[in-house]
PDB file of C-alpha atoms in Angstrom:
ATOM      1  CA  UNK A   1     -96.787-114.418 180.318  1.00  0.00           C
ATOM      2  CA  UNK A   2     -98.782-111.539 181.736  1.00  0.00           C
ATOM      3  CA  UNK A   3    -101.966-110.808 179.817  1.00  0.00           C
ATOM      4  CA  UNK A   4    -103.971-107.631 179.718  1.00  0.00           C
ATOM      5  CA  UNK A   5    -107.374-107.769 178.099  1.00  0.00           C
ATOM      6  CA  UNK A   6    -109.167-104.730 176.769  1.00  0.00           C
ATOM      7  CA  UNK A   7    -112.821-104.555 175.747  1.00  0.00           C
ATOM      8  CA  UNK A   8    -114.273-103.644 173.362  1.00  0.00           C
ATOM      9  CA  UNK A   9    -111.669-103.785 170.623  1.00  0.00           C
ATOM     10  CA  UNK A  10    -113.614-101.242 168.601  1.00  0.00           C
ATOM     11  CA  UNK A  11    -116.691 -99.103 169.115  1.00  0.00           C
ATOM     12  CA  UNK A  12    -118.656 -96.629 167.042  1.00  0.00           C
ATOM     13  CA  UNK A  13    -120.874 -94.156 168.849  1.00  0.00           C
ATOM     14  CA  UNK A  14    -122.837 -91.041 168.119  1.00  0.00           C
ATOM     15  CA  UNK A  15    -121.699 -87.620 169.211  1.00  0.00           C
ATOM     16  CA  UNK A  16    -122.887 -86.775 172.704  1.00  0.00           C
ATOM     17  CA  UNK A  17    -123.021 -90.309 174.018  1.00  0.00           C
ATOM     18  CA  UNK A  18    -120.666 -91.895 176.554  1.00  0.00           C
ATOM     19  CA  UNK A  19    -118.479 -94.928 175.998  1.00  0.00           C
ATOM     20  CA  UNK A  20    -116.913 -97.216 178.590  1.00  0.00           C
ATOM     21  CA  UNK A  21    -113.728 -99.152 177.934  1.00  0.00           C
ATOM     22  CA  UNK A  22    -112.611-101.971 180.219  1.00  0.00           C
ATOM     23  CA  UNK A  23    -109.072-103.059 180.993  1.00  0.00           C
ATOM     24  CA  UNK A  24    -108.434-106.291 182.865  1.00  0.00           C
ATOM     25  CA  UNK A  25    -105.279-107.973 184.058  1.00  0.00           C
ATOM     26  CA  UNK A  26    -106.021-111.653 183.559  1.00  0.00           C
ATOM     27  CA  UNK A  27    -103.280-113.466 185.432  1.00  0.00           C
ATOM     28  CA  UNK A  28    -101.847-110.938 187.862  1.00  0.00           C
ATOM     29  CA  UNK A  29    -102.981-108.255 190.244  1.00  0.00           C
ATOM     30  CA  UNK A  30    -102.358-104.729 189.046  1.00  0.00           C
ATOM     31  CA  UNK A  31    -102.256-102.005 191.654  1.00  0.00           C
ATOM     32  CA  UNK A  32    -101.481 -99.522 188.898  1.00  0.00           C
ATOM     33  CA  UNK A  33    -102.874 -99.203 185.414  1.00  0.00           C
ATOM     34  CA  UNK A  34    -102.165 -96.584 182.796  1.00  0.00           C
ATOM     35  CA  UNK A  35    -104.365 -95.205 180.022  1.00  0.00           C
ATOM     36  CA  UNK A  36    -102.932 -93.983 176.739  1.00  0.00           C
ATOM     37  CA  UNK A  37    -104.358 -92.443 173.579  1.00  0.00           C
ATOM     38  CA  UNK A  38    -102.865 -92.705 170.119  1.00  0.00           C
ATOM     39  CA  UNK A  39    -103.836 -90.697 167.046  1.00  0.00           C
ATOM     40  CA  UNK A  40    -102.976 -91.911 163.538  1.00  0.00           C
ATOM     41  CA  UNK A  41     -99.281 -91.804 162.702  1.00  0.00           C
ATOM     42  CA  UNK A  42     -98.444 -90.551 166.190  1.00  0.00           C
ATOM     43  CA  UNK A  43     -96.920 -92.098 169.281  1.00  0.00           C
ATOM     44  CA  UNK A  44     -98.785 -93.107 172.410  1.00  0.00           C
ATOM     45  CA  UNK A  45     -99.707 -90.273 174.735  1.00  0.00           C
ATOM     46  CA  UNK A  46    -100.170 -90.988 178.424  1.00  0.00           C
ATOM     47  CA  UNK A  47    -103.538 -89.768 179.671  1.00  0.00           C
ATOM     48  CA  UNK A  48    -103.677 -90.890 183.276  1.00  0.00           C
ATOM     49  CA  UNK A  49    -102.388 -93.227 185.944  1.00  0.00           C
ATOM     50  CA  UNK A  50    -105.002 -95.320 187.672  1.00  0.00           C
ATOM     51  CA  UNK A  51    -104.398 -96.662 191.177  1.00  0.00           C
ATOM     52  CA  UNK A  52    -106.651 -99.243 192.775  1.00  0.00           C
ATOM     53  CA  UNK A  53    -108.905 -97.714 195.371  1.00  0.00           C
ATOM     54  CA  UNK A  54    -107.875 -94.121 194.802  1.00  0.00           C
ATOM     55  CA  UNK A  55    -108.430 -91.286 192.376  1.00  0.00           C
ATOM     56  CA  UNK A  56    -106.613 -91.337 189.076  1.00  0.00           C
ATOM     57  CA  UNK A  57    -103.784 -88.949 188.340  1.00  0.00           C
ATOM     58  CA  UNK A  58    -104.246 -87.150 185.040  1.00  0.00           C
ATOM     59  CA  UNK A  59    -101.513 -85.801 182.784  1.00  0.00           C
ATOM     60  CA  UNK A  60    -101.449 -82.126 182.006  1.00  0.00           C
ATOM     61  CA  UNK A  61    -104.058 -81.142 179.459  1.00  0.00           C
ATOM     62  CA  UNK A  62    -106.278 -84.199 179.958  1.00  0.00           C
ATOM     63  CA  UNK A  63    -109.748 -83.332 181.237  1.00  0.00           C
ATOM     64  CA  UNK A  64    -110.631 -85.495 184.212  1.00  0.00           C
ATOM     65  CA  UNK A  65    -114.347 -84.783 183.874  1.00  0.00           C
ATOM     66  CA  UNK A  66    -114.227 -85.855 180.255  1.00  0.00           C
ATOM     67  CA  UNK A  67    -112.279 -89.043 180.753  1.00  0.00           C
ATOM     68  CA  UNK A  68    -113.558 -90.772 183.873  1.00  0.00           C
ATOM     69  CA  UNK A  69    -111.338 -93.495 185.261  1.00  0.00           C
ATOM     70  CA  UNK A  70    -112.367 -96.057 187.840  1.00  0.00           C
ATOM     71  CA  UNK A  71    -110.027 -98.687 189.258  1.00  0.00           C
ATOM     72  CA  UNK A  72    -112.335-100.575 191.582  1.00  0.00           C
ATOM     73  CA  UNK A  73    -110.397-103.809 191.874  1.00  0.00           C
ATOM     74  CA  UNK A  74    -106.867-105.146 191.427  1.00  0.00           C
ATOM     75  CA  UNK A  75    -107.774-106.584 188.049  1.00  0.00           C
ATOM     76  CA  UNK A  76    -110.084-104.011 186.481  1.00  0.00           C
ATOM     77  CA  UNK A  77    -109.857-100.395 185.433  1.00  0.00           C
ATOM     78  CA  UNK A  78    -112.390 -98.598 183.272  1.00  0.00           C
ATOM     79  CA  UNK A  79    -112.155 -95.481 181.148  1.00  0.00           C
ATOM     80  CA  UNK A  80    -115.385 -93.691 180.302  1.00  0.00           C
ATOM     81  CA  UNK A  81    -115.318 -91.104 177.555  1.00  0.00           C
ATOM     82  CA  UNK A  82    -118.217 -88.837 178.450  1.00  0.00           C
ATOM     83  CA  UNK A  83    -120.198 -86.847 175.904  1.00  0.00           C
ATOM     84  CA  UNK A  84    -117.931 -88.057 173.130  1.00  0.00           C
ATOM     85  CA  UNK A  85    -117.263 -85.849 170.121  1.00  0.00           C
ATOM     86  CA  UNK A  86    -115.603 -86.632 166.795  1.00  0.00           C
ATOM     87  CA  UNK A  87    -112.279 -85.214 168.029  1.00  0.00           C
ATOM     88  CA  UNK A  88    -112.267 -87.945 170.706  1.00  0.00           C
ATOM     89  CA  UNK A  89    -111.992 -90.555 167.972  1.00  0.00           C
ATOM     90  CA  UNK A  90    -108.732 -92.312 168.661  1.00  0.00           C
ATOM     91  CA  UNK A  91    -107.021 -95.554 169.661  1.00  0.00           C
ATOM     92  CA  UNK A  92    -107.200 -95.989 173.435  1.00  0.00           C
ATOM     93  CA  UNK A  93    -104.746 -98.389 175.057  1.00  0.00           C
ATOM     94  CA  UNK A  94    -104.405 -99.502 178.646  1.00  0.00           C
ATOM     95  CA  UNK A  95    -101.459-101.056 180.414  1.00  0.00           C
ATOM     96  CA  UNK A  96    -101.022-102.726 183.765  1.00  0.00           C
ATOM     97  CA  UNK A  97     -98.145-103.538 186.050  1.00  0.00           C
ATOM     98  CA  UNK A  98     -97.930-105.954 188.946  1.00  0.00           C
ATOM     99  CA  UNK A  99     -94.759-106.121 190.971  1.00  0.00           C
ATOM    100  CA  UNK A 100     -92.252-103.300 191.374  1.00  0.00           C
ATOM    101  CA  UNK A 101     -89.874-102.909 188.425  1.00  0.00           C
ATOM    102  CA  UNK A 102     -91.728-105.515 186.405  1.00  0.00           C
ATOM    103  CA  UNK A 103     -92.658-104.544 182.843  1.00  0.00           C
ATOM    104  CA  UNK A 104     -95.901-102.838 181.938  1.00  0.00           C
ATOM    105  CA  UNK A 105     -98.073-105.057 179.793  1.00  0.00           C
ATOM    106  CA  UNK A 106    -100.452-103.542 177.299  1.00  0.00           C
ATOM    107  CA  UNK A 107    -103.900-104.400 176.084  1.00  0.00           C
ATOM    108  CA  UNK A 108    -104.622-104.587 172.374  1.00  0.00           C
ATOM    109  CA  UNK A 109    -106.368-101.246 172.361  1.00  0.00           C
ATOM    110  CA  UNK A 110    -109.857 -99.943 171.636  1.00  0.00           C
ATOM    111  CA  UNK A 111    -110.537 -98.013 168.467  1.00  0.00           C
ATOM    112  CA  UNK A 112    -113.191 -95.407 169.166  1.00  0.00           C
ATOM    113  CA  UNK A 113    -114.988 -93.714 166.300  1.00  0.00           C
ATOM    114  CA  UNK A 114    -117.419 -90.929 167.148  1.00  0.00           C
ATOM    115  CA  UNK A 115    -119.809 -89.972 164.352  1.00  0.00           C
TER     116      UNK A 115
ATOM    117  CA  UNK Z   1     -91.349 -85.316 177.334  1.00  0.00           C
ATOM    118  CA  UNK Z   2     -89.592 -88.514 176.392  1.00  0.00           C
ATOM    119  CA  UNK Z   3     -86.040 -88.815 177.684  1.00  0.00           C
ATOM    120  CA  UNK Z   4     -84.802 -90.785 174.683  1.00  0.00           C
ATOM    121  CA  UNK Z   5     -83.889 -90.106 171.067  1.00  0.00           C
ATOM    122  CA  UNK Z   6     -84.025 -92.690 168.310  1.00  0.00           C
ATOM    123  CA  UNK Z   7     -83.564 -92.596 164.550  1.00  0.00           C
ATOM    124  CA  UNK Z   8     -86.983 -92.328 162.884  1.00  0.00           C
ATOM    125  CA  UNK Z   9     -86.491 -95.280 160.579  1.00  0.00           C
ATOM    126  CA  UNK Z  10     -84.185 -98.170 159.728  1.00  0.00           C
ATOM    127  CA  UNK Z  11     -84.087-101.004 157.228  1.00  0.00           C
ATOM    128  CA  UNK Z  12     -82.787-104.490 157.806  1.00  0.00           C
ATOM    129  CA  UNK Z  13     -82.419-107.510 155.552  1.00  0.00           C
ATOM    130  CA  UNK Z  14     -84.331-110.607 156.560  1.00  0.00           C
ATOM    131  CA  UNK Z  15     -82.110-113.046 158.466  1.00  0.00           C
ATOM    132  CA  UNK Z  16     -79.592-110.394 159.434  1.00  0.00           C
ATOM    133  CA  UNK Z  17     -79.188-108.793 162.835  1.00  0.00           C
ATOM    134  CA  UNK Z  18     -81.095-105.576 163.448  1.00  0.00           C
ATOM    135  CA  UNK Z  19     -79.293-103.111 165.706  1.00  0.00           C
ATOM    136  CA  UNK Z  20     -81.509-100.303 166.971  1.00  0.00           C
ATOM    137  CA  UNK Z  21     -79.742 -97.454 168.793  1.00  0.00           C
ATOM    138  CA  UNK Z  22     -81.119 -95.216 171.504  1.00  0.00           C
ATOM    139  CA  UNK Z  23     -79.704 -92.207 173.301  1.00  0.00           C
ATOM    140  CA  UNK Z  24     -80.735 -91.423 176.865  1.00  0.00           C
ATOM    141  CA  UNK Z  25     -78.051 -89.057 178.080  1.00  0.00           C
ATOM    142  CA  UNK Z  26     -80.128 -87.649 180.973  1.00  0.00           C
ATOM    143  CA  UNK Z  27     -80.999 -90.991 182.500  1.00  0.00           C
ATOM    144  CA  UNK Z  28     -80.889 -91.123 186.284  1.00  0.00           C
ATOM    145  CA  UNK Z  29     -79.106 -93.782 188.304  1.00  0.00           C
ATOM    146  CA  UNK Z  30     -82.223 -95.725 189.257  1.00  0.00           C
ATOM    147  CA  UNK Z  31     -84.072 -95.473 185.941  1.00  0.00           C
ATOM    148  CA  UNK Z  32     -84.458 -98.531 183.759  1.00  0.00           C
ATOM    149  CA  UNK Z  33     -84.307 -98.656 179.972  1.00  0.00           C
ATOM    150  CA  UNK Z  34     -87.294-100.452 178.437  1.00  0.00           C
ATOM    151  CA  UNK Z  35     -87.892-101.548 174.863  1.00  0.00           C
ATOM    152  CA  UNK Z  36     -91.314-102.138 173.372  1.00  0.00           C
ATOM    153  CA  UNK Z  37     -92.525-102.591 169.843  1.00  0.00           C
ATOM    154  CA  UNK Z  38     -95.847-101.866 168.222  1.00  0.00           C
ATOM    155  CA  UNK Z  39     -97.187-103.571 165.181  1.00  0.00           C
ATOM    156  CA  UNK Z  40     -99.846-101.620 163.342  1.00  0.00           C
ATOM    157  CA  UNK Z  41    -103.142-101.251 165.227  1.00  0.00           C
ATOM    158  CA  UNK Z  42    -102.040-103.356 168.176  1.00  0.00           C
ATOM    159  CA  UNK Z  43    -100.953-102.556 171.718  1.00  0.00           C
ATOM    160  CA  UNK Z  44     -97.219-102.291 172.409  1.00  0.00           C
ATOM    161  CA  UNK Z  45     -95.414-105.550 173.086  1.00  0.00           C
ATOM    162  CA  UNK Z  46     -92.765-105.755 175.798  1.00  0.00           C
ATOM    163  CA  UNK Z  47     -89.337-106.831 174.511  1.00  0.00           C
ATOM    164  CA  UNK Z  48     -86.708-106.370 177.190  1.00  0.00           C
ATOM    165  CA  UNK Z  49     -85.471-104.021 179.898  1.00  0.00           C
ATOM    166  CA  UNK Z  50     -82.287-103.360 181.826  1.00  0.00           C
ATOM    167  CA  UNK Z  51     -80.601-101.109 184.352  1.00  0.00           C
ATOM    168  CA  UNK Z  52     -76.867-101.266 183.638  1.00  0.00           C
ATOM    169  CA  UNK Z  53     -75.926-104.823 182.736  1.00  0.00           C
ATOM    170  CA  UNK Z  54     -76.471-106.275 179.294  1.00  0.00           C
ATOM    171  CA  UNK Z  55     -79.583-108.406 179.083  1.00  0.00           C
ATOM    172  CA  UNK Z  56     -80.713-111.186 176.775  1.00  0.00           C
ATOM    173  CA  UNK Z  57     -83.974-113.043 176.421  1.00  0.00           C
ATOM    174  CA  UNK Z  58     -85.664-115.148 173.776  1.00  0.00           C
ATOM    175  CA  UNK Z  59     -86.582-112.091 171.736  1.00  0.00           C
ATOM    176  CA  UNK Z  60     -83.574-109.822 171.829  1.00  0.00           C
ATOM    177  CA  UNK Z  61     -80.429-108.566 173.496  1.00  0.00           C
ATOM    178  CA  UNK Z  62     -79.978-105.205 175.164  1.00  0.00           C
ATOM    179  CA  UNK Z  63     -76.560-103.613 175.292  1.00  0.00           C
ATOM    180  CA  UNK Z  64     -76.214-100.642 177.639  1.00  0.00           C
ATOM    181  CA  UNK Z  65     -73.057 -98.518 177.568  1.00  0.00           C
ATOM    182  CA  UNK Z  66     -71.024 -98.237 180.724  1.00  0.00           C
ATOM    183  CA  UNK Z  67     -72.017 -94.598 181.247  1.00  0.00           C
ATOM    184  CA  UNK Z  68     -75.674 -95.618 180.607  1.00  0.00           C
ATOM    185  CA  UNK Z  69     -76.145 -92.733 178.197  1.00  0.00           C
ATOM    186  CA  UNK Z  70     -77.078 -94.966 175.303  1.00  0.00           C
ATOM    187  CA  UNK Z  71     -78.193 -98.481 174.498  1.00  0.00           C
ATOM    188  CA  UNK Z  72     -78.725-100.794 171.542  1.00  0.00           C
ATOM    189  CA  UNK Z  73     -81.454-103.331 170.998  1.00  0.00           C
ATOM    190  CA  UNK Z  74     -80.330-106.298 168.945  1.00  0.00           C
ATOM    191  CA  UNK Z  75     -82.699-108.614 167.122  1.00  0.00           C
ATOM    192  CA  UNK Z  76     -80.253-111.391 166.166  1.00  0.00           C
ATOM    193  CA  UNK Z  77     -82.056-112.785 163.122  1.00  0.00           C
ATOM    194  CA  UNK Z  78     -84.713-110.377 161.903  1.00  0.00           C
ATOM    195  CA  UNK Z  79     -87.798-111.769 160.191  1.00  0.00           C
ATOM    196  CA  UNK Z  80     -90.516-110.021 158.243  1.00  0.00           C
ATOM    197  CA  UNK Z  81     -92.731-110.244 161.326  1.00  0.00           C
ATOM    198  CA  UNK Z  82     -90.274-108.016 163.181  1.00  0.00           C
ATOM    199  CA  UNK Z  83     -91.354-105.060 161.054  1.00  0.00           C
ATOM    200  CA  UNK Z  84     -92.761-102.630 163.624  1.00  0.00           C
ATOM    201  CA  UNK Z  85     -92.195 -99.370 165.465  1.00  0.00           C
ATOM    202  CA  UNK Z  86     -89.653 -99.892 168.240  1.00  0.00           C
ATOM    203  CA  UNK Z  87     -89.762 -97.681 171.292  1.00  0.00           C
ATOM    204  CA  UNK Z  88     -86.871 -97.120 173.672  1.00  0.00           C
ATOM    205  CA  UNK Z  89     -88.194 -95.714 176.941  1.00  0.00           C
ATOM    206  CA  UNK Z  90     -86.651 -94.608 180.189  1.00  0.00           C
ATOM    207  CA  UNK Z  91     -89.110 -95.527 182.872  1.00  0.00           C
ATOM    208  CA  UNK Z  92     -89.831 -92.628 185.178  1.00  0.00           C
ATOM    209  CA  UNK Z  93     -89.651 -93.787 188.756  1.00  0.00           C
ATOM    210  CA  UNK Z  94     -88.331 -97.072 190.079  1.00  0.00           C
ATOM    211  CA  UNK Z  95     -91.436 -98.460 191.748  1.00  0.00           C
ATOM    212  CA  UNK Z  96     -94.343-100.200 190.105  1.00  0.00           C
ATOM    213  CA  UNK Z  97     -96.015 -96.850 189.669  1.00  0.00           C
ATOM    214  CA  UNK Z  98     -93.308 -95.720 187.260  1.00  0.00           C
ATOM    215  CA  UNK Z  99     -94.888 -94.630 184.021  1.00  0.00           C
ATOM    216  CA  UNK Z 100     -93.693 -95.011 180.431  1.00  0.00           C
ATOM    217  CA  UNK Z 101     -93.484 -91.871 178.328  1.00  0.00           C
ATOM    218  CA  UNK Z 102     -93.291 -92.823 174.669  1.00  0.00           C
ATOM    219  CA  UNK Z 103     -91.202 -90.935 172.134  1.00  0.00           C
ATOM    220  CA  UNK Z 104     -91.550 -91.290 168.365  1.00  0.00           C
ATOM    221  CA  UNK Z 105     -89.683 -94.571 168.135  1.00  0.00           C
ATOM    222  CA  UNK Z 106     -87.861 -96.181 165.228  1.00  0.00           C
ATOM    223  CA  UNK Z 107     -89.820 -97.718 162.392  1.00  0.00           C
ATOM    224  CA  UNK Z 108     -87.944-100.883 161.466  1.00  0.00           C
ATOM    225  CA  UNK Z 109     -88.636-102.280 158.037  1.00  0.00           C
ATOM    226  CA  UNK Z 110     -87.373-105.816 157.514  1.00  0.00           C
ATOM    227  CA  UNK Z 111     -86.970-106.531 153.823  1.00  0.00           C
ATOM    228  CA  UNK Z 112     -86.834-109.898 152.038  1.00  0.00           C
TER     229      UNK Z 112
END
Protein backbone atom coordinates (compact mmCIF):
# COMPACT_ATOMS: atom_id res chain seq x y z
CA UNK A 1 0.00 0.00 0.00
CA UNK A 2 0.92 3.66 -0.26
CA UNK A 3 3.56 4.74 2.24
CA UNK A 4 4.31 8.19 3.51
CA UNK A 5 7.47 8.66 5.51
CA UNK A 6 8.03 11.54 7.87
CA UNK A 7 11.34 12.56 9.43
CA UNK A 8 12.27 13.10 12.16
CA UNK A 9 9.77 11.29 14.34
CA UNK A 10 10.61 13.56 17.25
CA UNK A 11 12.76 16.62 17.81
CA UNK A 12 13.64 18.83 20.75
CA UNK A 13 14.92 22.31 20.04
CA UNK A 14 15.64 25.50 21.89
CA UNK A 15 13.42 28.54 21.63
CA UNK A 16 14.38 30.76 18.72
CA UNK A 17 15.81 28.04 16.51
CA UNK A 18 14.27 26.66 13.32
CA UNK A 19 13.27 23.07 12.69
CA UNK A 20 12.72 21.32 9.36
CA UNK A 21 10.39 18.36 8.98
CA UNK A 22 10.43 16.19 5.87
CA UNK A 23 7.54 14.32 4.31
CA UNK A 24 8.15 11.80 1.55
CA UNK A 25 5.84 9.65 -0.52
CA UNK A 26 7.81 6.44 -0.95
CA UNK A 27 5.96 4.52 -3.63
CA UNK A 28 3.84 7.08 -5.46
CA UNK A 29 4.06 10.58 -6.81
CA UNK A 30 2.19 13.17 -4.79
CA UNK A 31 1.25 16.38 -6.53
CA UNK A 32 -0.46 17.50 -3.34
CA UNK A 33 0.58 17.15 0.26
CA UNK A 34 -1.12 18.45 3.37
CA UNK A 35 0.33 19.53 6.71
CA UNK A 36 -1.58 19.15 9.95
CA UNK A 37 -0.92 20.01 13.59
CA UNK A 38 -2.38 18.22 16.58
CA UNK A 39 -2.31 19.37 20.20
CA UNK A 40 -2.84 16.92 23.06
CA UNK A 41 -6.37 15.57 23.34
CA UNK A 42 -7.44 17.51 20.25
CA UNK A 43 -8.19 16.59 16.66
CA UNK A 44 -5.95 17.26 13.69
CA UNK A 45 -5.98 20.81 12.40
CA UNK A 46 -5.14 21.46 8.77
CA UNK A 47 -2.36 24.02 8.42
CA UNK A 48 -1.68 24.18 4.70
CA UNK A 49 -1.95 22.51 1.34
CA UNK A 50 1.30 22.01 -0.50
CA UNK A 51 1.36 21.70 -4.29
CA UNK A 52 4.44 20.61 -6.18
CA UNK A 53 6.13 23.51 -7.89
CA UNK A 54 3.88 26.21 -6.51
CA UNK A 55 3.30 28.18 -3.34
CA UNK A 56 1.47 26.52 -0.49
CA UNK A 57 -2.04 27.52 0.45
CA UNK A 58 -2.38 28.26 4.15
CA UNK A 59 -5.51 27.89 6.26
CA UNK A 60 -6.90 30.92 8.00
CA UNK A 61 -4.91 31.84 11.08
CA UNK A 62 -1.74 29.98 10.09
CA UNK A 63 1.26 32.26 9.62
CA UNK A 64 2.97 31.53 6.33
CA UNK A 65 6.18 33.26 7.40
CA UNK A 66 6.29 31.14 10.52
CA UNK A 67 5.61 27.82 8.88
CA UNK A 68 7.55 27.65 5.63
CA UNK A 69 6.48 24.93 3.23
CA UNK A 70 8.46 23.77 0.23
CA UNK A 71 7.25 21.10 -2.19
CA UNK A 72 10.18 20.87 -4.58
CA UNK A 73 9.51 17.45 -6.04
CA UNK A 74 6.66 14.98 -6.50
CA UNK A 75 7.86 12.94 -3.56
CA UNK A 76 9.05 15.49 -1.02
CA UNK A 77 7.53 18.33 0.94
CA UNK A 78 9.17 20.08 3.87
CA UNK A 79 7.77 22.14 6.71
CA UNK A 80 10.12 24.51 8.49
CA UNK A 81 9.03 25.96 11.80
CA UNK A 82 10.99 29.19 12.00
CA UNK A 83 12.03 30.82 15.26
CA UNK A 84 10.22 28.15 17.23
CA UNK A 85 8.69 28.98 20.60
CA UNK A 86 7.26 26.71 23.29
CA UNK A 87 3.71 27.30 22.02
CA UNK A 88 4.77 25.68 18.72
CA UNK A 89 5.31 22.41 20.56
CA UNK A 90 2.91 20.00 18.94
CA UNK A 91 2.49 16.86 16.84
CA UNK A 92 2.98 17.70 13.16
CA UNK A 93 1.59 15.27 10.60
CA UNK A 94 1.82 15.27 6.83
CA UNK A 95 -0.31 13.49 4.29
CA UNK A 96 0.01 12.89 0.58
CA UNK A 97 -2.30 11.95 -2.24
CA UNK A 98 -1.53 10.62 -5.69
CA UNK A 99 -4.35 10.08 -8.13
CA UNK A 100 -7.66 11.92 -8.10
CA UNK A 101 -10.15 10.59 -5.54
CA UNK A 102 -7.59 8.23 -4.07
CA UNK A 103 -7.22 8.29 -0.28
CA UNK A 104 -4.82 10.58 1.53
CA UNK A 105 -2.10 8.63 3.27
CA UNK A 106 -0.52 9.97 6.41
CA UNK A 107 2.95 9.94 7.84
CA UNK A 108 3.53 8.85 11.42
CA UNK A 109 3.99 12.40 12.61
CA UNK A 110 6.77 14.46 14.17
CA UNK A 111 6.59 15.42 17.82
CA UNK A 112 8.19 18.82 18.26
CA UNK A 113 9.15 20.02 21.72
CA UNK A 114 10.49 23.56 22.04
CA UNK A 115 12.26 24.32 25.31
CA UNK B 1 -15.43 23.37 10.07
CA UNK B 2 -15.99 19.65 9.82
CA UNK B 3 -19.15 18.64 7.98
CA UNK B 4 -19.75 15.55 10.11
CA UNK B 5 -21.00 14.74 13.59
CA UNK B 6 -20.08 11.62 15.52
CA UNK B 7 -20.71 10.39 19.05
CA UNK B 8 -17.68 11.21 21.21
CA UNK B 9 -17.20 7.70 22.51
CA UNK B 10 -18.38 4.11 22.18
CA UNK B 11 -17.59 0.76 23.76
CA UNK B 12 -17.56 -2.59 22.05
CA UNK B 13 -16.94 -6.11 23.31
CA UNK B 14 -14.02 -7.96 21.78
CA UNK B 15 -15.16 -10.26 18.97
CA UNK B 16 -18.40 -8.40 18.41
CA UNK B 17 -19.20 -6.04 15.56
CA UNK B 18 -18.51 -2.36 16.15
CA UNK B 19 -20.97 -0.03 14.42
CA UNK B 20 -19.82 3.58 14.32
CA UNK B 21 -22.40 6.13 13.11
CA UNK B 22 -21.78 9.42 11.36
CA UNK B 23 -24.08 12.21 10.27
CA UNK B 24 -23.23 14.35 7.26
CA UNK B 25 -26.52 15.98 6.36
CA UNK B 26 -24.95 18.80 4.31
CA UNK B 27 -22.89 16.57 2.06
CA UNK B 28 -22.78 17.59 -1.58
CA UNK B 29 -23.43 15.26 -4.50
CA UNK B 30 -19.79 14.82 -5.48
CA UNK B 31 -18.30 14.61 -1.99
CA UNK B 32 -16.96 11.32 -0.70
CA UNK B 33 -17.22 9.99 2.84
CA UNK B 34 -13.86 8.86 4.24
CA UNK B 35 -13.07 6.97 7.42
CA UNK B 36 -9.73 7.08 9.18
CA UNK B 37 -8.59 5.96 12.58
CA UNK B 38 -5.81 7.18 14.81
CA UNK B 39 -4.09 5.14 17.43
CA UNK B 40 -2.37 7.17 20.11
CA UNK B 41 0.67 9.14 18.91
CA UNK B 42 0.50 7.82 15.36
CA UNK B 43 -0.64 9.29 12.06
CA UNK B 44 -4.19 8.54 10.92
CA UNK B 45 -4.71 5.25 9.11
CA UNK B 46 -7.00 5.06 6.09
CA UNK B 47 -9.88 2.59 6.51
CA UNK B 48 -12.39 2.99 3.70
CA UNK B 49 -14.25 5.54 1.60
CA UNK B 50 -17.38 5.71 -0.52
CA UNK B 51 -19.64 7.96 -2.55
CA UNK B 52 -23.10 6.40 -2.46
CA UNK B 53 -22.78 2.64 -2.73
CA UNK B 54 -21.91 0.44 0.22
CA UNK B 55 -18.26 -0.53 0.29
CA UNK B 56 -16.32 -3.37 1.88
CA UNK B 57 -12.64 -4.09 2.19
CA UNK B 58 -10.43 -6.26 4.37
CA UNK B 59 -10.74 -3.86 7.29
CA UNK B 60 -14.34 -2.76 7.38
CA UNK B 61 -17.65 -2.13 5.68
CA UNK B 62 -19.18 1.25 4.96
CA UNK B 63 -22.93 1.61 4.77
CA UNK B 64 -24.19 4.89 3.31
CA UNK B 65 -27.90 5.75 3.50
CA UNK B 66 -29.76 6.33 0.28
CA UNK B 67 -30.08 10.07 0.93
CA UNK B 68 -26.33 10.13 1.80
CA UNK B 69 -27.01 12.12 4.95
CA UNK B 70 -25.48 9.52 7.22
CA UNK B 71 -23.24 6.48 7.18
CA UNK B 72 -22.06 3.67 9.43
CA UNK B 73 -18.64 2.11 9.65
CA UNK B 74 -18.74 -1.55 10.61
CA UNK B 75 -15.79 -3.42 12.05
CA UNK B 76 -17.14 -6.99 11.83
CA UNK B 77 -15.10 -8.60 14.61
CA UNK B 78 -13.51 -5.97 16.82
CA UNK B 79 -10.21 -6.76 18.52
CA UNK B 80 -8.37 -4.93 21.25
CA UNK B 81 -6.08 -3.46 18.59
CA UNK B 82 -9.08 -1.68 17.08
CA UNK B 83 -9.20 0.65 20.08
CA UNK B 84 -8.63 4.08 18.51
CA UNK B 85 -10.22 7.38 17.58
CA UNK B 86 -12.30 6.96 14.43
CA UNK B 87 -12.84 9.92 12.16
CA UNK B 88 -15.63 10.23 9.62
CA UNK B 89 -14.75 12.93 7.10
CA UNK B 90 -16.44 14.43 4.10
CA UNK B 91 -13.70 15.23 1.66
CA UNK B 92 -13.94 18.77 0.37
CA UNK B 93 -13.55 18.78 -3.37
CA UNK B 94 -13.57 15.83 -5.73
CA UNK B 95 -10.11 16.10 -7.24
CA UNK B 96 -6.85 14.97 -5.73
CA UNK B 97 -6.48 18.37 -4.14
CA UNK B 98 -9.51 17.77 -1.94
CA UNK B 99 -8.56 18.24 1.67
CA UNK B 100 -9.70 16.41 4.79
CA UNK B 101 -11.09 18.50 7.63
CA UNK B 102 -11.09 16.45 10.81
CA UNK B 103 -13.82 16.68 13.43
CA UNK B 104 -13.53 15.31 16.97
CA UNK B 105 -14.14 11.70 16.00
CA UNK B 106 -15.40 8.77 18.05
CA UNK B 107 -13.16 7.15 20.61
CA UNK B 108 -13.84 3.42 20.33
CA UNK B 109 -12.85 1.33 23.31
CA UNK B 110 -12.82 -2.40 22.64
CA UNK B 111 -13.10 -4.31 25.89
CA UNK B 112 -12.13 -7.92 26.64
